[in-house]
Coordinates of C-alpha atoms in Angstrom, one line a residue:
M190 CA 129.1 137.4 100.9
N191 CA 127.1 140.5 100.1
V192 CA 123.3 140.2 100.0
P193 CA 121.8 141.7 96.8
G194 CA 119.8 144.9 97.4
I195 CA 116.5 143.4 96.2
V196 CA 116.9 140.6 98.8
Q197 CA 117.8 143.0 101.5
S198 CA 114.7 145.0 100.9
T199 CA 112.6 141.9 101.1
L200 CA 113.9 140.7 104.4
D201 CA 112.0 143.3 106.4
G202 CA 114.4 143.0 109.3
E203 CA 114.5 139.2 109.5
E204 CA 117.9 137.4 109.8
I205 CA 119.2 135.0 107.2
A206 CA 119.4 131.6 108.8
A207 CA 121.0 129.9 105.8
R208 CA 121.8 130.5 102.2
V209 CA 122.4 128.0 99.3
S210 CA 124.1 128.8 96.0
L211 CA 122.1 127.6 93.0
G212 CA 124.8 128.3 90.4
G213 CA 126.1 131.5 89.0
E214 CA 124.7 134.4 91.1
D215 CA 121.4 132.7 91.9
E216 CA 120.8 131.9 95.6
L217 CA 118.4 130.5 98.1
F218 CA 117.9 132.5 101.3
I219 CA 116.2 130.9 104.4
T220 CA 114.7 133.0 107.2
P221 CA 112.8 131.8 110.2
T222 CA 109.5 132.3 108.4
R223 CA 110.2 132.3 104.6
T224 CA 112.3 130.9 101.8
L225 CA 113.6 133.5 99.4
V226 CA 114.6 132.5 95.8
Y227 CA 116.9 135.1 94.2
R228 CA 117.5 135.1 90.4
S229 CA 120.1 137.4 88.9
E230 CA 119.6 139.1 85.6
G231 CA 120.0 136.9 82.6
L232 CA 118.9 136.2 79.1
L233 CA 115.6 134.5 80.2
S234 CA 114.6 136.8 83.1
D235 CA 115.4 140.0 84.9
E236 CA 116.7 140.2 88.5
S237 CA 114.0 139.0 90.8
V238 CA 113.2 137.5 94.2
N239 CA 110.3 135.2 95.2
E240 CA 109.2 134.3 98.7
Y241 CA 107.5 131.2 100.0
S242 CA 106.1 131.0 103.5
H243 CA 107.1 128.2 105.9
D244 CA 103.6 127.5 107.2
A245 CA 102.9 125.0 104.3
D246 CA 100.8 121.9 105.0
R247 CA 102.7 119.7 102.6
L248 CA 106.0 119.6 100.8
T249 CA 106.6 117.5 97.7
L250 CA 109.6 117.0 95.4
S251 CA 109.5 116.2 91.7
E252 CA 113.1 115.2 90.7
G253 CA 114.1 115.4 87.0
R254 CA 117.4 114.8 85.2
R255 CA 118.4 118.5 85.3
K256 CA 116.3 120.2 87.9
T257 CA 114.1 119.4 90.9
K258 CA 110.7 121.1 91.6
F259 CA 109.7 122.0 95.1
T260 CA 105.9 122.2 95.6
L261 CA 104.5 123.8 98.7
E262 CA 100.8 123.4 99.4
Y263 CA 98.9 125.8 101.7
A264 CA 95.4 125.7 103.2
L265 CA 94.3 129.0 101.8
E266 CA 96.9 130.2 99.2
G267 CA 96.9 127.0 97.2
T268 CA 100.1 125.7 95.7
Q269 CA 103.4 127.4 95.0
E270 CA 106.5 126.0 93.2
F271 CA 110.1 126.8 92.6
S272 CA 113.0 124.8 90.9
V273 CA 116.6 124.2 91.8
P274 CA 119.4 122.3 89.9
S275 CA 119.2 118.6 90.5
S276 CA 122.7 118.7 92.0
K277 CA 121.5 121.1 94.7
T278 CA 118.4 119.1 95.8
D279 CA 119.7 117.8 99.1
E280 CA 121.6 120.9 99.9
A281 CA 118.4 123.1 99.4
L282 CA 116.0 120.6 101.0
H283 CA 117.6 120.6 104.4
P284 CA 117.1 124.3 105.3
V285 CA 113.7 124.5 103.6
I286 CA 112.3 121.6 105.6
A287 CA 113.9 122.9 108.7
G288 CA 112.0 126.1 108.2
I289 CA 108.8 124.3 107.6
L290 CA 109.1 122.3 110.9
N291 CA 109.7 125.6 112.6
G292 CA 106.8 127.3 110.8
N293 CA 104.4 124.5 111.8
E294 CA 105.7 124.7 115.4
I295 CA 107.0 121.2 115.4
T296 CA 110.3 122.3 116.6
E297 CA 110.7 124.7 119.5
P298 CA 112.7 127.9 119.5
G299 CA 116.4 127.2 119.8
E300 CA 116.0 123.6 118.5
T301 CA 118.1 122.9 115.4
V302 CA 117.7 120.4 112.6
V303 CA 120.9 118.3 112.5
Q304 CA 120.4 116.3 109.4
T305 CA 117.8 115.2 106.8
Y306 CA 117.7 111.7 105.2
R307 CA 115.5 110.4 102.4
F308 CA 115.3 106.6 101.8
S309 CA 112.8 106.1 99.0
E310 CA 109.4 107.1 100.6
L311 CA 110.9 107.4 104.1
T312 CA 112.0 110.8 105.4
L313 CA 114.0 111.1 108.7
L314 CA 114.9 114.4 110.4
I315 CA 117.2 114.4 113.4
T316 CA 116.9 117.5 115.5
S317 CA 118.7 118.4 118.7
E318 CA 115.6 117.2 120.7
R319 CA 113.7 114.7 118.6
L320 CA 113.5 112.3 115.7
V321 CA 110.8 113.1 113.1
K322 CA 109.7 110.3 110.7
H323 CA 107.4 110.6 107.6
I324 CA 106.4 107.9 105.2
G325 CA 104.7 108.6 101.9
G326 CA 105.1 110.2 98.5
A327 CA 105.5 113.6 100.0
V328 CA 108.6 114.6 101.8
W329 CA 106.5 116.0 104.6
D330 CA 102.9 116.5 105.5
E331 CA 100.7 116.3 108.6
D332 CA 100.9 112.5 108.8
Y333 CA 104.3 112.6 110.4
E334 CA 105.6 110.8 113.6
E335 CA 108.0 112.2 116.2
Y336 CA 109.9 110.6 119.0
A337 CA 111.1 113.0 121.7
F338 CA 114.6 112.2 123.1
E339 CA 113.3 112.6 126.7
D340 CA 110.9 109.6 126.1
V341 CA 113.6 107.3 124.7
T342 CA 114.2 104.2 126.8
N343 CA 116.6 102.2 124.7
L344 CA 118.6 102.4 121.4
S345 CA 120.1 99.4 119.5
F346 CA 121.1 98.5 116.0
E347 CA 120.7 95.3 114.0
D348 CA 123.1 94.9 111.0
G349 CA 121.9 93.2 107.8
S350 CA 123.4 92.4 104.5
V351 CA 121.5 95.1 102.7
A352 CA 120.0 97.4 105.4
T353 CA 120.6 98.2 109.0
Q354 CA 117.6 98.3 111.4
I355 CA 117.5 101.0 114.0
V356 CA 115.5 100.0 117.1
L357 CA 114.5 103.0 119.1
S358 CA 112.4 102.3 122.1
V359 CA 110.1 105.1 123.2
D360 CA 108.3 104.6 126.6
G361 CA 109.1 100.9 126.3
R362 CA 107.7 100.4 122.8
P363 CA 110.2 99.6 120.1
Q364 CA 110.1 101.6 116.9
R365 CA 112.0 99.9 114.0
I366 CA 113.5 102.0 111.2
K367 CA 115.4 100.5 108.2
A368 CA 118.2 102.4 106.5
P369 CA 120.3 101.2 103.5
N370 CA 123.9 100.2 104.6
D371 CA 125.5 102.9 102.5
E372 CA 123.9 105.7 104.6
A373 CA 123.2 103.7 107.8
N374 CA 126.6 104.5 109.4
D375 CA 126.1 108.2 109.0
L376 CA 122.6 108.0 110.4
R377 CA 123.8 105.9 113.4
E378 CA 126.5 108.3 114.3
R379 CA 124.4 111.4 114.1
L380 CA 121.5 109.9 116.0
Q381 CA 123.8 108.6 118.7
R382 CA 125.6 111.9 119.0
A383 CA 122.3 113.8 119.3
L384 CA 121.1 111.4 122.1
F385 CA 124.4 111.5 123.9
E386 CA 124.4 115.3 124.0
Y387 CA 120.7 115.4 125.1
H388 CA 121.2 112.9 128.0
D389 CA 124.8 114.0 128.7
V390 CA 126.4 110.6 128.3
E391 CA 129.4 109.3 126.3
S392 CA 128.6 105.8 125.1
L393 CA 125.7 103.7 123.9
A394 CA 125.9 101.4 127.0
E395 CA 125.8 104.4 129.3
L396 CA 122.9 105.8 127.4
N397 CA 120.8 102.6 127.7
E398 CA 121.7 102.3 131.4
T399 CA 120.7 105.9 132.0
V400 CA 117.4 105.9 130.1
G401 CA 116.5 102.2 130.7
E402 CA 113.4 101.4 132.7
D403 CA 113.6 99.6 136.1
D404 CA 111.6 96.4 135.8
S405 CA 112.5 95.0 139.2
D406 CA 109.1 96.0 140.8
D407 CA 107.1 94.4 138.0
D408 CA 108.4 90.9 138.8
T409 CA 107.9 91.0 142.6
G410 CA 106.2 87.8 143.9
T411 CA 106.1 86.1 140.5
S412 CA 109.1 83.9 141.0
D413 CA 107.5 82.0 144.0
A414 CA 104.3 81.3 142.2
S415 CA 103.6 77.6 141.4
M416 CA 101.1 75.8 139.3
D417 CA 98.3 74.1 141.4
F418 CA 95.4 72.1 139.9
G419 CA 93.6 71.6 143.2
D420 CA 92.8 68.4 145.2
G421 CA 89.9 67.1 143.1
V422 CA 91.8 65.8 140.1
D423 CA 91.8 62.0 139.9
P424 CA 95.0 60.2 138.8
L425 CA 95.1 58.7 135.3
D426 CA 94.2 55.0 135.0
A427 CA 97.4 53.0 134.4
N428 CA 95.6 49.8 133.3
P429 CA 93.5 50.5 130.2
P430 CA 91.1 47.8 128.9
E431 CA 92.6 44.8 127.2
L432 CA 92.9 45.0 123.4
T433 CA 91.4 41.5 122.9
D434 CA 88.0 42.6 124.3
H435 CA 88.0 45.6 122.0
D436 CA 88.8 43.4 118.9
D437 CA 86.0 40.9 119.9
G438 CA 83.6 43.7 120.1
E439 CA 84.5 44.9 116.6
R440 CA 84.1 41.4 115.2
E441 CA 80.6 41.1 116.7
R442 CA 79.6 44.5 115.2
D443 CA 81.0 43.7 111.8
P444 CA 81.0 40.0 111.0
S445 CA 81.6 40.5 107.3
R446 CA 85.1 41.9 108.1
S447 CA 86.3 38.7 109.6
Q448 CA 84.8 36.6 106.7
T449 CA 86.7 38.8 104.1
Q450 CA 90.0 38.3 105.9
Q451 CA 89.5 34.5 105.9
D452 CA 88.8 34.6 102.1
H453 CA 92.0 36.4 101.5
S454 CA 94.0 33.9 103.6
T455 CA 92.6 30.8 101.8
D456 CA 93.2 32.2 98.3
P457 CA 96.9 31.4 97.3
L458 CA 98.6 33.9 95.1
G459 CA 100.1 31.2 92.9
Q460 CA 96.6 30.1 91.7
Q461 CA 95.6 33.6 90.8
A462 CA 98.7 34.2 88.8
D463 CA 98.3 30.9 86.9
T464 CA 94.7 31.8 86.1
R465 CA 95.7 35.2 84.7
S466 CA 98.5 33.6 82.7
A467 CA 96.1 31.1 81.1
E468 CA 93.6 33.7 80.2
S469 CA 96.2 35.9 78.4
Q470 CA 97.9 33.0 76.5
P471 CA 95.5 33.0 73.4
G472 CA 96.0 36.7 73.0
R473 CA 99.8 36.3 72.8
D474 CA 99.5 33.5 70.2
E475 CA 97.3 35.6 68.0
M476 CA 99.8 38.6 68.2
Q477 CA 102.7 36.3 67.2
S478 CA 100.9 35.0 64.1
Q479 CA 100.1 38.6 63.0
S480 CA 103.8 39.6 63.4
Q481 CA 104.9 36.7 61.2
S482 CA 102.5 37.6 58.4
Q483 CA 103.7 41.2 58.4
S484 CA 107.4 40.1 58.2
A485 CA 106.7 37.8 55.2
S486 CA 104.8 40.6 53.4
H487 CA 107.7 43.1 54.0
S488 CA 110.2 40.6 52.6
R489 CA 108.3 40.1 49.4
S490 CA 108.0 43.9 48.9
T491 CA 111.7 44.3 49.4
A492 CA 112.6 41.7 46.8
S493 CA 110.3 43.3 44.2
D494 CA 112.0 46.8 44.8
S495 CA 115.4 45.2 44.3
A496 CA 114.5 43.6 41.0
H497 CA 113.1 46.9 39.7
T498 CA 116.3 48.8 40.7
D499 CA 118.6 46.3 38.9
T500 CA 116.5 46.6 35.6
V501 CA 116.8 50.4 35.7
S502 CA 120.6 50.2 36.3
E503 CA 121.1 47.9 33.3
Q504 CA 119.2 50.2 31.0
S505 CA 121.2 53.3 32.1
S506 CA 124.6 51.6 31.7
A507 CA 123.7 50.4 28.1
A508 CA 122.8 53.9 27.0
A509 CA 125.6 55.8 28.6
P510 CA 128.5 55.0 26.0
E511 CA 126.4 56.2 23.1
T512 CA 125.5 59.5 24.8
D513 CA 129.1 60.3 25.7
S514 CA 130.4 59.5 22.3
G515 CA 127.8 61.7 20.6
I516 CA 128.6 64.6 22.7
A517 CA 132.4 64.3 22.1
D518 CA 132.1 63.9 18.3
T519 CA 129.3 66.1 17.1
D520 CA 129.1 69.1 19.5
P521 CA 132.5 70.6 20.4
I522 CA 132.4 73.5 22.9
F523 CA 135.4 75.4 21.5
D524 CA 136.8 75.4 18.0
E525 CA 140.6 75.8 17.7
T526 CA 140.3 78.1 14.6
D527 CA 137.8 80.3 16.2
E528 CA 139.9 80.6 19.3
A529 CA 143.0 81.7 17.3
A530 CA 141.0 84.3 15.4
G531 CA 139.7 85.7 18.6
E532 CA 143.1 86.0 20.0
D533 CA 144.3 87.9 16.9
E534 CA 141.4 90.3 17.1
F535 CA 142.1 91.1 20.8
S536 CA 145.8 91.7 20.1
S537 CA 145.1 94.2 17.3
A538 CA 142.5 96.0 19.4
A539 CA 144.8 96.3 22.3
G540 CA 147.6 97.5 20.2
S541 CA 145.4 100.2 18.7
G542 CA 144.3 101.3 22.1
V543 CA 147.8 101.6 23.4
G544 CA 148.8 103.6 20.4
A545 CA 146.0 106.1 20.9
S546 CA 146.8 106.5 24.5
S547 CA 150.5 107.0 23.9
G548 CA 149.7 109.5 21.1
V549 CA 147.6 111.7 23.5
G550 CA 150.3 111.6 26.1
A551 CA 153.1 112.4 23.7
T552 CA 152.0 115.9 23.1
G553 CA 152.9 116.9 26.7
D554 CA 150.3 119.8 26.7
T555 CA 148.9 120.5 30.3
P556 CA 146.6 123.4 31.4
S557 CA 148.5 126.1 33.2
A558 CA 147.2 127.7 36.5
G559 CA 145.0 130.8 36.0
T560 CA 146.5 134.2 37.0
D561 CA 143.4 136.2 36.4
P562 CA 143.1 139.2 38.9
E563 CA 139.4 138.8 39.0
V564 CA 139.7 135.3 40.4
L565 CA 142.1 136.6 43.2
D566 CA 139.7 139.3 44.2
R567 CA 136.9 136.7 44.5
L568 CA 139.1 134.6 46.8
D569 CA 139.8 137.5 49.1
T570 CA 136.1 138.3 49.3
L571 CA 135.3 134.7 50.3
E572 CA 138.0 134.6 53.0
A573 CA 136.6 137.8 54.6
A574 CA 133.1 136.4 54.6
L575 CA 134.3 133.1 56.2
E576 CA 136.1 134.9 59.0
E577 CA 132.9 137.0 59.7
Q578 CA 130.8 133.8 59.9
N579 CA 133.3 132.2 62.3
E580 CA 132.9 135.2 64.6
L581 CA 129.1 134.9 64.5
I582 CA 129.3 131.2 65.3
E583 CA 131.5 131.8 68.3
Q584 CA 129.1 134.5 69.6
Q585 CA 126.1 132.2 69.1
Q586 CA 128.0 129.4 71.0
R587 CA 128.6 131.7 74.0
T588 CA 124.9 132.6 74.0
I589 CA 123.8 129.0 73.9
E590 CA 126.1 128.1 76.7
Q591 CA 124.7 130.9 78.8
L592 CA 121.1 129.7 78.1
I593 CA 122.0 126.2 79.1
T594 CA 123.5 127.5 82.4
E595 CA 120.4 129.5 83.2
L596 CA 118.1 126.5 82.4
R597 CA 120.1 124.3 84.7
Q598 CA 119.7 126.8 87.5
G599 CA 116.0 126.2 87.4
R600 CA 114.8 129.3 85.6

C-alpha cells in the first residue's frame, strides 16, 4: 500500500514497523519511536497526521461502545490522546504498546513483542526474550514486572473449571498467573513456543529438564541425620498414683460434696413426684369448675339466640303473601295496550325512514369526475416537487452515512 504524502514527510527517514487500518482511508503508522495517526479528508476534518512519542510513562485505555480512547501520559509534555474504532482496539494496542516498551528500553534491539493479552486489570506481553506483567487500571506504567526467559527454572499449568493457572518458576520462585479458559490455550501455546525457541528445546518435559535446578547437593548428609534427645532424659513413670488416694484427698478438702451426694441418694424420686402432684391437685379442680361454668353460660346464650331467630322467621313468613299479592295486582310493569301502541309507532317510523331512503336512492344522480385543466396542472406541479424532495432526502441520507462512518473512525 502506498503511504500518503503527508505521512511520508513526517517520517523523517524512519521505517514503518507496523500499520493498522482504522476504516476508510484512515490509518495508524508505527515507527520505532512514534505512533502516527493519519486522517483522510472528510466532512468533519481535513487531511492530517498527528504523532505520539513512545517514551510515555503511562498508557490508559477508555473503551466505549463505538470508539476507544488511548491516553498517553508524559513526564514533561503532559497528556495526549487519540481515538480508534472499538473494533480496532486490540489490533491497534499491540503495536502501540510494543513501541512503548521499546521507547522505555524495556525490550532490547532486535527483541520482538509476540502477543498482548488483557484479562480485566491484568496485562501480559510475551516477547521473544521475556514475559512482562502489569496489574492495575492502566494498561502499562512503571509498576510492571518482567520475567526473563534465561532465569526461568520451570513451567507448568494447572487447569480449572473457569481459569487456567500458569506457574512460571523464576530462579526457583513460582509466579502464578491466572487466565480465563477461553484464552488460556492461546496463551499457553505462545508462551511455550517462545520458551522453546529461546532454550532450543521441543517439548515441555525437555524444557523443564534443561532449565531445572540440580538440588542433589542441597540434600547431602541430611538423609543420615537422626533425632537425639541426649542421655539425661528420664523414662516416663508407668505407675501413676492410685485414683483412690486422689479421691480421698478431694473428700477431705471438700466435705460438703460428699454430704450432697448422700442427700441425693436417700431422696427417692417417687416421693418427690407424689409431693408435686399433691400440690398441683387443687389448681386442677378449680380450673375444671371454671370450665363447667363457662359451658353452661354458653348453652343458655345459644338457646336465647335460637328463640329470637324463630320469632323473626314467623313474622317474615306471615307478611310475605300480602306483599307479593299487592305487587302483582296493583303495580304491573308492562301494560299490554301500551306495548301494542309502541309497536305500531315503531313500525310507522321505520316505514317512513325506508321510504325516504329509497326515495333518495331512486334518483340515481352521482357526481361525475372533474376534468378541469387547472386541476391537472396542479397535479403535475405536485409530482415534480415530490420527485425533487426525494432526491434531496437521498442526498441527505448519503451525507448522514458518511458522517456516521467518520465518527466511528474516531474523529
